Each structure stands twice: as C-alpha cells, then as structure tokens.
PDB file of C-alpha atoms and ligand atoms in Angstrom:
ATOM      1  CA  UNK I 609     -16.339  -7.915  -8.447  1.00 86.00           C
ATOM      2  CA  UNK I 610     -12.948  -7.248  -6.860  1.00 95.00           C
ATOM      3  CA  UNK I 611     -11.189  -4.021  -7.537  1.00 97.00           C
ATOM      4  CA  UNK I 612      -8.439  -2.164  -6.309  1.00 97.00           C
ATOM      5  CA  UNK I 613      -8.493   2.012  -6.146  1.00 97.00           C
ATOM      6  CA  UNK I 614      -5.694   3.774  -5.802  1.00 97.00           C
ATOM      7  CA  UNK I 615      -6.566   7.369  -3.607  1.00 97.00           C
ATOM      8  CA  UNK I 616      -2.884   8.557  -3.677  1.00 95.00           C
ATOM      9  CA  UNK I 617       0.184   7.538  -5.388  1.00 96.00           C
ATOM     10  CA  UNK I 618       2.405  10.439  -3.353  1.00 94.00           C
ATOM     11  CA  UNK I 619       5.350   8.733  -2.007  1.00 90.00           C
ATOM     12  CA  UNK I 620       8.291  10.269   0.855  1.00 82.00           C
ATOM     13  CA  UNK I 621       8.438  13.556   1.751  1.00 84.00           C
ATOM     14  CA  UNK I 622       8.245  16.016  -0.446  1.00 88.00           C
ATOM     15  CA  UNK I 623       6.058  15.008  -3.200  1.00 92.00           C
ATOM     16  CA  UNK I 624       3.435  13.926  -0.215  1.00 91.00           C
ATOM     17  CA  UNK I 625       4.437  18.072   1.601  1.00 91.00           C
ATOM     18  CA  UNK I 626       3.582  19.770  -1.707  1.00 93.00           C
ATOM     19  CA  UNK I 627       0.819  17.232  -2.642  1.00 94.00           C
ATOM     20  CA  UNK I 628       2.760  16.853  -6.092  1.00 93.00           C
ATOM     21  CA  UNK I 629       0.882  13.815  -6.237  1.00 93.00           C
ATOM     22  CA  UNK I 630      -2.248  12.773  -3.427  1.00 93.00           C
ATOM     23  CA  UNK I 631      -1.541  11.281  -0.556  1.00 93.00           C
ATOM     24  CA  UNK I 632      -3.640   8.726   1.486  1.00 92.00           C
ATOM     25  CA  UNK I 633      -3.094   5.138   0.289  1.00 95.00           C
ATOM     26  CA  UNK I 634      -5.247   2.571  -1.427  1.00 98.00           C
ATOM     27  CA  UNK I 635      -9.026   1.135  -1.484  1.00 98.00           C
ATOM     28  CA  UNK I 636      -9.395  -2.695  -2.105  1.00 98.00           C
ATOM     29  CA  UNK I 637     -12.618  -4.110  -2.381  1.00 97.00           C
ATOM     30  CA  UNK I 638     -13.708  -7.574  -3.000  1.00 96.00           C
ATOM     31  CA  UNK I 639     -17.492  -9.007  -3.239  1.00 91.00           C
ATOM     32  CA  UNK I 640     -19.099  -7.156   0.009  1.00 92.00           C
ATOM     33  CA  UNK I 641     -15.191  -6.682   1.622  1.00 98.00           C
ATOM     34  CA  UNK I 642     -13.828  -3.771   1.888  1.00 98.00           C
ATOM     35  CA  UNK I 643     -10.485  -2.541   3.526  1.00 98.00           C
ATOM     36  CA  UNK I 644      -8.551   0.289   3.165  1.00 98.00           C
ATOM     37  CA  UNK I 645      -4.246   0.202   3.098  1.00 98.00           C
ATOM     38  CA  UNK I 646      -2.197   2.972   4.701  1.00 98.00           C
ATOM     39  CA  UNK I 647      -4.363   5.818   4.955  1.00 98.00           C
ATOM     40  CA  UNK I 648      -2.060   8.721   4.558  1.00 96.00           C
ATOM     41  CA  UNK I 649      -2.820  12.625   4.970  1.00 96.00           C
ATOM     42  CA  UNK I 650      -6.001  13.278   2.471  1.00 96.00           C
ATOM     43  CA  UNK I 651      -7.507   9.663   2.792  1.00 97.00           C
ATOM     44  CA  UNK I 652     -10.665  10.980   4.042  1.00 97.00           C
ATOM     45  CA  UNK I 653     -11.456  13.461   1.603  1.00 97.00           C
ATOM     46  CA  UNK I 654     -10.290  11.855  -1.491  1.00 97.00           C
ATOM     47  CA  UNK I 655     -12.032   8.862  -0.968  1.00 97.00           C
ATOM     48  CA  UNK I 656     -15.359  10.822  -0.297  1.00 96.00           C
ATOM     49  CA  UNK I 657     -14.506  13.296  -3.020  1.00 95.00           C
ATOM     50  CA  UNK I 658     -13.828  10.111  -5.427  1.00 94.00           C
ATOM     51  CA  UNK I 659     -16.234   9.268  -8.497  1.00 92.00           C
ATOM     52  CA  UNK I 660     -17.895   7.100  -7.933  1.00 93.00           C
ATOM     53  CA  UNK I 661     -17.461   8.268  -3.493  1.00 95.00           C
ATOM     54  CA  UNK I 662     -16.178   5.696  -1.615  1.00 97.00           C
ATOM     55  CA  UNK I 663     -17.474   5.913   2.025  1.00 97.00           C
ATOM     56  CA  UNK I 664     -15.367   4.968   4.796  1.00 97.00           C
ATOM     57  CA  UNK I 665     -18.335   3.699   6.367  1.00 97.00           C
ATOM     58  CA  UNK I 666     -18.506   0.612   4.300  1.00 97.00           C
ATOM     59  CA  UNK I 667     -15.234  -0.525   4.884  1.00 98.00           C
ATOM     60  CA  UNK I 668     -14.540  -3.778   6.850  1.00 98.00           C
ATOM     61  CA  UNK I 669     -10.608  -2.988   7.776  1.00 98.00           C
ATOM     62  CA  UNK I 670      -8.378  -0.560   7.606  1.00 98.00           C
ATOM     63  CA  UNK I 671      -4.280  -1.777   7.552  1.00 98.00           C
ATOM     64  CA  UNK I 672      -1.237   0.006   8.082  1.00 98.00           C
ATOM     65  CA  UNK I 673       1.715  -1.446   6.700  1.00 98.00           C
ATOM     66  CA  UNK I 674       3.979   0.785   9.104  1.00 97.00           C
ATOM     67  CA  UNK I 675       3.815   4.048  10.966  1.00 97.00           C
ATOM     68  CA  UNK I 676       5.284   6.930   8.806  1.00 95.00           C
ATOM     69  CA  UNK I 677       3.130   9.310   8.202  1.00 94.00           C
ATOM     70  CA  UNK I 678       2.624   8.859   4.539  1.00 94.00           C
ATOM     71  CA  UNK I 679       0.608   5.728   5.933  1.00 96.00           C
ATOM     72  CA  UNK I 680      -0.915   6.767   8.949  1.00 97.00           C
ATOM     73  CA  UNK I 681      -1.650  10.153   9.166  1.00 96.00           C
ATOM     74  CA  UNK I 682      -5.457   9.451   8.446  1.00 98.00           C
ATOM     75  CA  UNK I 683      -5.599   6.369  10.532  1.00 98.00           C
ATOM     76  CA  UNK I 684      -7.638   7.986  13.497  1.00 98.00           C
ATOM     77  CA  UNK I 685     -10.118   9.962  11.631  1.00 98.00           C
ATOM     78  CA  UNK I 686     -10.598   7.280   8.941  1.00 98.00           C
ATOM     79  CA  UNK I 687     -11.071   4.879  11.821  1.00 98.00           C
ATOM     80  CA  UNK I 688     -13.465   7.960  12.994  1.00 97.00           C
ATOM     81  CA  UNK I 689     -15.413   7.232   9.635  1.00 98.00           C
ATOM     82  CA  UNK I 690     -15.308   3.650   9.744  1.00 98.00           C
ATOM     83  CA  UNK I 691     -17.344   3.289  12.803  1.00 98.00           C
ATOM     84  CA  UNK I 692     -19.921   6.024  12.200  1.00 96.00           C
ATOM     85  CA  UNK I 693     -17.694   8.543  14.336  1.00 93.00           C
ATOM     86  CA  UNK I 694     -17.684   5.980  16.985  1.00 92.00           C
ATOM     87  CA  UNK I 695     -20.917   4.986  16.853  1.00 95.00           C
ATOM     88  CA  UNK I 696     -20.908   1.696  16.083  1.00 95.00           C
ATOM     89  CA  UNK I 697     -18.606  -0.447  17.234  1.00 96.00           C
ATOM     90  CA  UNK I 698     -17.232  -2.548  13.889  1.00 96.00           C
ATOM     91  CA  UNK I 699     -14.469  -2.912  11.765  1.00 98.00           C
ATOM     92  CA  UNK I 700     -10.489  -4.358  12.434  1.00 98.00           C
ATOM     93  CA  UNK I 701      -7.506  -2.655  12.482  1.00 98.00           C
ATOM     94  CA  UNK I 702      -4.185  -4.015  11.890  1.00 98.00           C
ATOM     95  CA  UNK I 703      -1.060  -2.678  12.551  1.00 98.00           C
ATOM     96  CA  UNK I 704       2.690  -3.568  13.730  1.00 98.00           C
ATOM     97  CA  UNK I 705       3.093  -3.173  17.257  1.00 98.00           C
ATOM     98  CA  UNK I 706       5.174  -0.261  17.148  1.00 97.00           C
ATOM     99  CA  UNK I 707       2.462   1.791  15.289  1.00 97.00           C
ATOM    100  CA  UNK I 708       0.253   1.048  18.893  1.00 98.00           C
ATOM    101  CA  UNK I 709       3.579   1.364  21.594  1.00 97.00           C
ATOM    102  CA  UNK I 710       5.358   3.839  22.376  1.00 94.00           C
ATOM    103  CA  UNK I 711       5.029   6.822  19.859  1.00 94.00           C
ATOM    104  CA  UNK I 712       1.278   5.551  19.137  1.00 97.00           C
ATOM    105  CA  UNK I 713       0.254   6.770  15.901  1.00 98.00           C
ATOM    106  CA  UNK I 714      -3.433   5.099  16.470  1.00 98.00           C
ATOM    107  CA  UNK I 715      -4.920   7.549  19.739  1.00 97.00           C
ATOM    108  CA  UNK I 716      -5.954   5.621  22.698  1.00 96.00           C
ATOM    109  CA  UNK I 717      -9.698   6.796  22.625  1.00 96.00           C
ATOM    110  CA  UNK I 718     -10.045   5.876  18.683  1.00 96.00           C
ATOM    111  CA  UNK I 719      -8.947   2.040  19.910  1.00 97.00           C
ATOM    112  CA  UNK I 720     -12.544   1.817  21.702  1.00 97.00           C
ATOM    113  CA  UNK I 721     -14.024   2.497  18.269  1.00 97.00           C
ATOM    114  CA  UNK I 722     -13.402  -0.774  16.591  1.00 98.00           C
ATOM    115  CA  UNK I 723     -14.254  -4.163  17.102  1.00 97.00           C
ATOM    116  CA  UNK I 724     -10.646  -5.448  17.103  1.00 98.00           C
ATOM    117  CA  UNK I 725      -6.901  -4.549  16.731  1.00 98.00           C
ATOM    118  CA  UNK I 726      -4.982  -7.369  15.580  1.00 98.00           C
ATOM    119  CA  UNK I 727      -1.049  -6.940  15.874  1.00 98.00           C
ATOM    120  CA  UNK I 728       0.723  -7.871  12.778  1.00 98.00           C
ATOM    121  CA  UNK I 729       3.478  -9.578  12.884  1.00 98.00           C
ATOM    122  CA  UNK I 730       6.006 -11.512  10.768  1.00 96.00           C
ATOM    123  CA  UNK I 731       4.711 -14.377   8.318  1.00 96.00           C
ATOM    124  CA  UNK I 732       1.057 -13.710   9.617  1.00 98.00           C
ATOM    125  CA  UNK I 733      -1.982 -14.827   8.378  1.00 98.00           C
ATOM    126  CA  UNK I 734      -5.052 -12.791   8.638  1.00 98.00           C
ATOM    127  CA  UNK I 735      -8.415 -12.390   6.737  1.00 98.00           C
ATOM    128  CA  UNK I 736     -11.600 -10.097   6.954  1.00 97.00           C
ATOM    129  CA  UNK I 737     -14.443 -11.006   5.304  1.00 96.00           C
ATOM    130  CA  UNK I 738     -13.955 -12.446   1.754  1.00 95.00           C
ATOM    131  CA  UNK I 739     -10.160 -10.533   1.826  1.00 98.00           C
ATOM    132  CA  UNK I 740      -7.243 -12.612   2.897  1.00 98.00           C
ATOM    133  CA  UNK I 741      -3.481 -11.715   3.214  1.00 98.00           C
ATOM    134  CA  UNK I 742      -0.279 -12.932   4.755  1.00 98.00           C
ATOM    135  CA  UNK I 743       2.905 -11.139   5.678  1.00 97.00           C
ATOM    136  CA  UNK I 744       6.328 -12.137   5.255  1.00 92.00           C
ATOM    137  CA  UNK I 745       9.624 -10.927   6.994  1.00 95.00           C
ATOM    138  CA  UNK I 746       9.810  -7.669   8.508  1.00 96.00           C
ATOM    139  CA  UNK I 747      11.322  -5.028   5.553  1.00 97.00           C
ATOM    140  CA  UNK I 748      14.222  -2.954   5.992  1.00 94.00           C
ATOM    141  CA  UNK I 749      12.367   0.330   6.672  1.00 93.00           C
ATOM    142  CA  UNK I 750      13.401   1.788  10.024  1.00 93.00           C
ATOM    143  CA  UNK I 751      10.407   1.332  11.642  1.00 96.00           C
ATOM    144  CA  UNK I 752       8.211  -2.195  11.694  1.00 97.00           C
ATOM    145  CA  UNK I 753       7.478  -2.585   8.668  1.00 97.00           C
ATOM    146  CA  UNK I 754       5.018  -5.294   6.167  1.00 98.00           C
ATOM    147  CA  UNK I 755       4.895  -6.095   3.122  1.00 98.00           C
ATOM    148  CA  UNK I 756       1.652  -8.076   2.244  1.00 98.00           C
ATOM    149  CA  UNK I 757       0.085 -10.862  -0.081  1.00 98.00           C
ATOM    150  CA  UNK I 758      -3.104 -10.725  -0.533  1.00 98.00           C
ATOM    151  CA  UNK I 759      -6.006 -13.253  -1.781  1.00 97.00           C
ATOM    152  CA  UNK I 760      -9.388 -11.386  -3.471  1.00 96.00           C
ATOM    153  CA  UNK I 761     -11.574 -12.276  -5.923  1.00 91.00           C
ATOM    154  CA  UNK I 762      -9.728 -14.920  -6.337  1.00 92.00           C
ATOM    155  CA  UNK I 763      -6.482 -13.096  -7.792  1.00 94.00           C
ATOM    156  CA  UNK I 764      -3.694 -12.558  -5.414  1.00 96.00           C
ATOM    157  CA  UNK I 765      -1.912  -9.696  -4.857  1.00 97.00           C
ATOM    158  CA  UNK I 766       1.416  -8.680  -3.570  1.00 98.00           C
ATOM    159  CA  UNK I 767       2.254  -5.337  -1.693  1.00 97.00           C
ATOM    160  CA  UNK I 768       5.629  -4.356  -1.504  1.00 97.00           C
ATOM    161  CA  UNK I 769       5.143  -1.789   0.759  1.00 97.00           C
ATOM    162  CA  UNK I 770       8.994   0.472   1.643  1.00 95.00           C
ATOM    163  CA  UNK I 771      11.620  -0.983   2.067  1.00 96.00           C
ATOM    164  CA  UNK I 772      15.388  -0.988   1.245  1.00 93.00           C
ATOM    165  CA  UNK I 773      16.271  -3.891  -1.119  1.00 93.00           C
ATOM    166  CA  UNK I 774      17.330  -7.151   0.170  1.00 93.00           C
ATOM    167  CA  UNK I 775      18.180 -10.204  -1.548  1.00 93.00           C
ATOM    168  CA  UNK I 776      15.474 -12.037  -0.399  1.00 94.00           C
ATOM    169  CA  UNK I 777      12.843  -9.218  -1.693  1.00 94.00           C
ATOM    170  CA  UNK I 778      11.902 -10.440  -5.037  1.00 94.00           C
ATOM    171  CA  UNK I 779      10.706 -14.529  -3.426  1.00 95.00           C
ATOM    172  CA  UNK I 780       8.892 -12.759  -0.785  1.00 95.00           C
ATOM    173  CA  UNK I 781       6.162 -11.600  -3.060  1.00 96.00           C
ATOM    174  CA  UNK I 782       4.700 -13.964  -5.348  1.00 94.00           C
ATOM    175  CA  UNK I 783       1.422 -12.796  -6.829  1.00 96.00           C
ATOM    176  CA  UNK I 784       0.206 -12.673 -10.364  1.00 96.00           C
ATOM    177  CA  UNK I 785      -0.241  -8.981  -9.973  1.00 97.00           C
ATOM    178  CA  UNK I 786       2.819  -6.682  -8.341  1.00 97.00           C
ATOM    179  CA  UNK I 787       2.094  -3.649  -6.886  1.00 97.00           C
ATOM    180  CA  UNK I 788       5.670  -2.076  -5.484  1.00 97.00           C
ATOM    181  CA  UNK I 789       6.307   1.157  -4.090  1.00 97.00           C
ATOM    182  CA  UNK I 790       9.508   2.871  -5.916  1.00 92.00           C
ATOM    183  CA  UNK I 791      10.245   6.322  -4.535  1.00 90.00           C
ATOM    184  CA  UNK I 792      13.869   7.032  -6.433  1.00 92.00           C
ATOM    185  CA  UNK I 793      15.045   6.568 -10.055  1.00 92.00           C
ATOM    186  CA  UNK I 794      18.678   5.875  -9.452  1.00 89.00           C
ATOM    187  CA  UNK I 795      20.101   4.534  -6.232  1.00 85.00           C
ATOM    188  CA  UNK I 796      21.315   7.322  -3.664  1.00 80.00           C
ATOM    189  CA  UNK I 797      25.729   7.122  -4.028  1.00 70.00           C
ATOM    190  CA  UNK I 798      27.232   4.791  -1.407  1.00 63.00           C
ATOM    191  CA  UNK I 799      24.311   4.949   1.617  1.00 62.00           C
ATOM    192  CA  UNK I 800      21.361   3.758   0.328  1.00 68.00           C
ATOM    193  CA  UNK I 801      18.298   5.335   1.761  1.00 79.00           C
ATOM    194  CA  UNK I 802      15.060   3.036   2.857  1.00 90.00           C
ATOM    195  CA  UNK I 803      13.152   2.678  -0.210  1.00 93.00           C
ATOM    196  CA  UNK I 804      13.375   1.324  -3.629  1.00 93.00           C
ATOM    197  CA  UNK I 805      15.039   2.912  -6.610  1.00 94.00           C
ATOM    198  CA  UNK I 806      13.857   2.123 -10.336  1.00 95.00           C
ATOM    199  CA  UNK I 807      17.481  -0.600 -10.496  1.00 94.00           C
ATOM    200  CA  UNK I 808      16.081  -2.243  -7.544  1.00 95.00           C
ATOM    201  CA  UNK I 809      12.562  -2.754  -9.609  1.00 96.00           C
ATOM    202  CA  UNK I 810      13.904  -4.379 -12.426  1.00 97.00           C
ATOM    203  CA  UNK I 811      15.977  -6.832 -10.415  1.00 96.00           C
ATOM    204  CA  UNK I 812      12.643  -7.366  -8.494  1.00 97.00           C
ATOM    205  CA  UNK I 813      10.813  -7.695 -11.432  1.00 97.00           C
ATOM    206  CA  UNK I 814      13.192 -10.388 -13.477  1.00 96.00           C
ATOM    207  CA  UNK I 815      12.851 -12.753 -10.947  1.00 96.00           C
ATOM    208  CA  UNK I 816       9.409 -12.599  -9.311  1.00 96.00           C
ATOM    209  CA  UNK I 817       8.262 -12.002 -13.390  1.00 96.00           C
ATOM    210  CA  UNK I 818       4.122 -11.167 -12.234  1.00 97.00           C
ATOM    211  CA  UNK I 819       1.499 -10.830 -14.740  1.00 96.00           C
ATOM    212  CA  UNK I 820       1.456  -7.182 -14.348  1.00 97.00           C
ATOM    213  CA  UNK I 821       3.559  -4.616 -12.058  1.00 97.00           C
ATOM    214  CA  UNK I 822       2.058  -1.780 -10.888  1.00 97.00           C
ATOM    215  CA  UNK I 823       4.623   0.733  -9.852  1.00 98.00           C
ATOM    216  CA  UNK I 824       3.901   3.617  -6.672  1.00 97.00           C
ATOM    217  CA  UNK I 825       4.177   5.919  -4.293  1.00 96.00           C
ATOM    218  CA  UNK I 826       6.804   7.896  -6.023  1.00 95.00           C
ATOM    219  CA  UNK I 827       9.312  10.396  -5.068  1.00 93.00           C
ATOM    220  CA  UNK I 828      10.378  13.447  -6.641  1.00 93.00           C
ATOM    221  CA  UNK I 829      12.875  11.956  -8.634  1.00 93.00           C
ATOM    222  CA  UNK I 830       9.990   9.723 -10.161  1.00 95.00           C
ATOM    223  CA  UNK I 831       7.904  12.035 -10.636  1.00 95.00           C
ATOM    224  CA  UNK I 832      10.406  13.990 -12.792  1.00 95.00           C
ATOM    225  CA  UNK I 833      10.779  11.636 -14.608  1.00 96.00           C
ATOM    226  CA  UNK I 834       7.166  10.568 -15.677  1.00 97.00           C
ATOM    227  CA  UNK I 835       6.450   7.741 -14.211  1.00 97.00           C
ATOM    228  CA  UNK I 836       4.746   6.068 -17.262  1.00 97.00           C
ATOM    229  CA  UNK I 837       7.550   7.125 -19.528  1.00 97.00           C
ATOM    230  CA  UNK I 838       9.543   4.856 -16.707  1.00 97.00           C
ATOM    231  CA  UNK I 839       7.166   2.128 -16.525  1.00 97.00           C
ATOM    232  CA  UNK I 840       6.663   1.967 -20.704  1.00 98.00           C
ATOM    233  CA  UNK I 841      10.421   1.673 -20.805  1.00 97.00           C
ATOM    234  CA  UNK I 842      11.026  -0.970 -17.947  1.00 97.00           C
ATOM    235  CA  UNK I 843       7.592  -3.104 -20.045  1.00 97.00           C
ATOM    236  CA  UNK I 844       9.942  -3.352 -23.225  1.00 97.00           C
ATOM    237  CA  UNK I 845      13.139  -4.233 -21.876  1.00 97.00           C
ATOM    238  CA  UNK I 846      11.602  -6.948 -19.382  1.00 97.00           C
ATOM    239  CA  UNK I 847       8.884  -7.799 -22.298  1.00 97.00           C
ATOM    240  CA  UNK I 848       6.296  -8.054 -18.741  1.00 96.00           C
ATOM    241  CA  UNK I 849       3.299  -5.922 -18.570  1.00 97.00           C
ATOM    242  CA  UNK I 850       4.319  -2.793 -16.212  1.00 97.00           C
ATOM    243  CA  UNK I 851       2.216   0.126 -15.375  1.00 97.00           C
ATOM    244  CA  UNK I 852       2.123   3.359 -13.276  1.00 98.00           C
ATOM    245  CA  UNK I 853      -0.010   3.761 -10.961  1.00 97.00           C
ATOM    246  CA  UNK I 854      -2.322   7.506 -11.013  1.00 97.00           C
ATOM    247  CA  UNK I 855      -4.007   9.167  -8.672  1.00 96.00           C
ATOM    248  CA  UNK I 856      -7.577   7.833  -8.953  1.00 96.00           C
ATOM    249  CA  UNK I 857      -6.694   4.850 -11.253  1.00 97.00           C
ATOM    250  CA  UNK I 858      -8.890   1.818 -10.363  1.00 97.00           C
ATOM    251  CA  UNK I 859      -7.782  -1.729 -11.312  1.00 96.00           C
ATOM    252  CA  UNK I 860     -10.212  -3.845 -12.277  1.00 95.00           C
ATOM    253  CA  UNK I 861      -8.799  -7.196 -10.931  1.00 93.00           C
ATOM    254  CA  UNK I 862     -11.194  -9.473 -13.781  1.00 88.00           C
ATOM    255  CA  UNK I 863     -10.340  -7.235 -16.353  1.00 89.00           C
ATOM    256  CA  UNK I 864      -6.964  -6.189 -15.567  1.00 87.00           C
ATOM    257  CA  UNK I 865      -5.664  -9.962 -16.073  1.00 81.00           C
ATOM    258  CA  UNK I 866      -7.350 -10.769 -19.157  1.00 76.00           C
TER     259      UNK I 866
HETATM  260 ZN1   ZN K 155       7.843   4.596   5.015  1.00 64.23          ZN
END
C-alpha cells in the first residue's frame, strides 16, 4: 500500500507564523518505505500527534526540497527522531548543497546521525528503498531549489515544490498525479514574487493535464479564499480532477486513481 499524508499544508510566511494552517511538510510511504518531504516547524509533533501516529522512527529518508524554513525548520530534530535520538545510525538525507554550506540549516553534530547525506543536484536520480525520484532543473526560488518526480507503488508523482513560473515548468513534471505548491491567488503587480499564483496553476495544469492535481502550501491570499472553493472552480473550467490539499488529508495512491 502506498500513501501519501499530508502533516501541513501552511505555505510562506504568515499563514506558517500564525499557524493559520500546520506547518511541517508531507509523509510518503510506500510498501515498507518511508520518507518524509520538507519537514517544516511542527513536523515532529503532528506526525506523532497524527491518527493513526506516524513515528519518525520508521522512516527511511527524510528530503528537503530547499532551505527556507517552511521546509527545514524540523530537519535536525526529525533527523533526531529518525535515528532513535542518535542512536542508531540509519536513514538518508538529501538536500541541495546550499542547505549543508554556508548558512547550514542541517547542524554539524546531527550529520553523524545518519547513514548518508546525498547532495541533490540537478536532473538527479536517487532511490531509498522501494521509493524512487528524480529531479529536474533547479527552480526559480532564491535559494537551491528541487522540484521532484517520484516513482511509488507504482504511481508516479510529481512535486512542484516553490518556485516562480517559468516556461519550461509545466514539461518538467509529468506524473499522473500533481501535487503543486500555490501560495497566491492573483499574481503580485509588475515584480513577481517566488512562488506560484492560482494563473500560473491553470497554465501549469492545461498543459501537463495529470490525472489529479493536488493543490498546497497556501498563502494568505489562498487561504482567504477557500482553497476548495478555488480548486472546485479550476476542476470545472479545466474539466481535470483538482483538489485541495488539508491538513491531515491522506491520499490513498490505489484508491485515489481509480
Ligand atoms: Zn521556499
């Protein structure tokens, strides 16, 4: 059974500040794999607080698609968890190279923890256990930043992870189910922030045409605006099955497809 769990669908500042939404990412699990995605602030304890809990203990990997803290900020005491608080040495953690250089957002000490750190990097291919994924050019994001496509239970999965829109967006991610992060409704005037708006989406959307999009990590312009109102209305007028992501909300990957 593969299934993927969202813990948080909080997305930029302030709706991740005020906890308007959780923060802290997303739980994928496939057969006896499992990996964690972006563990923002509250990873931890909504993933042991979630019904049924999710340990951290079980999992196999833990990703970060870049450093901001909306993806990282529970990286060090999730890979704390992971490895029985250092205990035992397992697990892989992968991460752009600026997320390890520099302004490290993974502590030195935590590194010994786990039994590798592999650097991502573009058009990678990696795997742990029975989950597989591949990364294609770097996003527009300010910092390093990946999206990914993954392979599990023998679906696959795209990741658009942030990023500013570029033309070559929408070929990049190819897999029957969508999952993109949209953090604005409308576009921002004349300087376009870092991160998708809802127009963005639907250009996405047309041409990549998944079985199902799965829309996240919004912002408070979202938010206001319901995000399933959003996502019901975007389903009719692209006649493609779109939803929006909850805190909590666990897709099913047999099911979900059927
Ligand atoms: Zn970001």
């Amino acid at each position: 059974m593969a299934f993927i769990k969202f813990i948080g669908t909080a997305g930029a500042r302030f709706v991740v500040m005020k906890q308007l939404r959780s923060s802290g990412g997303v739980w994928l699990s496939s057969d006896r794999t499992n990996l964690y995605v972006d563990p923002g602030p509250g990873a931890l304890v909504h993933c042991l607080r979630s019904k049924p809990k999710l340990d951290p203990c079980t999992l196999d990997g833990i990703v970060l698609t870049h450093r901001h803290l909306d993806h990282s900020g529970d990286v060090n005491v999730m890979v704390e968890a992971m490895t029985e608080g250092g205990f035992k040495k397992r697990g892989v953690l992968f991460a752009p190279r600026d997320a390890l250089e520099g302004d490290p957002v993974v502590l030195k000490y935590v590194r010994e923890y786990v039994k590798e750190i592999v650097v991502l990097k573009e058009h990678g291919d990696y795997k742990v256990g029975d989950i597989s994924f591949t990364t294609g050019q770097k996003h527009r994001h300010g910092v390093e930043t990946y999206g990914l496509n993954l392979r599990m239970g023998g679906q696959t999965v795209s990741w658009i992870t942030d990023t500013r829109f570029f033309e070559k967006l929408p070929d990049l991610y190819t897999g029957e189910i969508l999952i993109l992060h949209v953090v604005r409704l409308k576009p921002v005037g004349d300087s376009p922030i870092d991160h998708l708006s809802m127009e963005d989406v639907k250009k996405i959307l047309s041409k990549a045409r998944p079985k199902l999009a799965v829309l996240t990590h919004f912002g408070m312009t979202m938010i206001q605006a319901r995000p399933w109102l959003v996502a019901a209305e975007l389903e009719k007028e692209l006649k493609m099955k779109i939803v929006a992501a909850s805190d909590g909300l666990k897709l099913d990957l047999e099911e979900v497809l059927r």
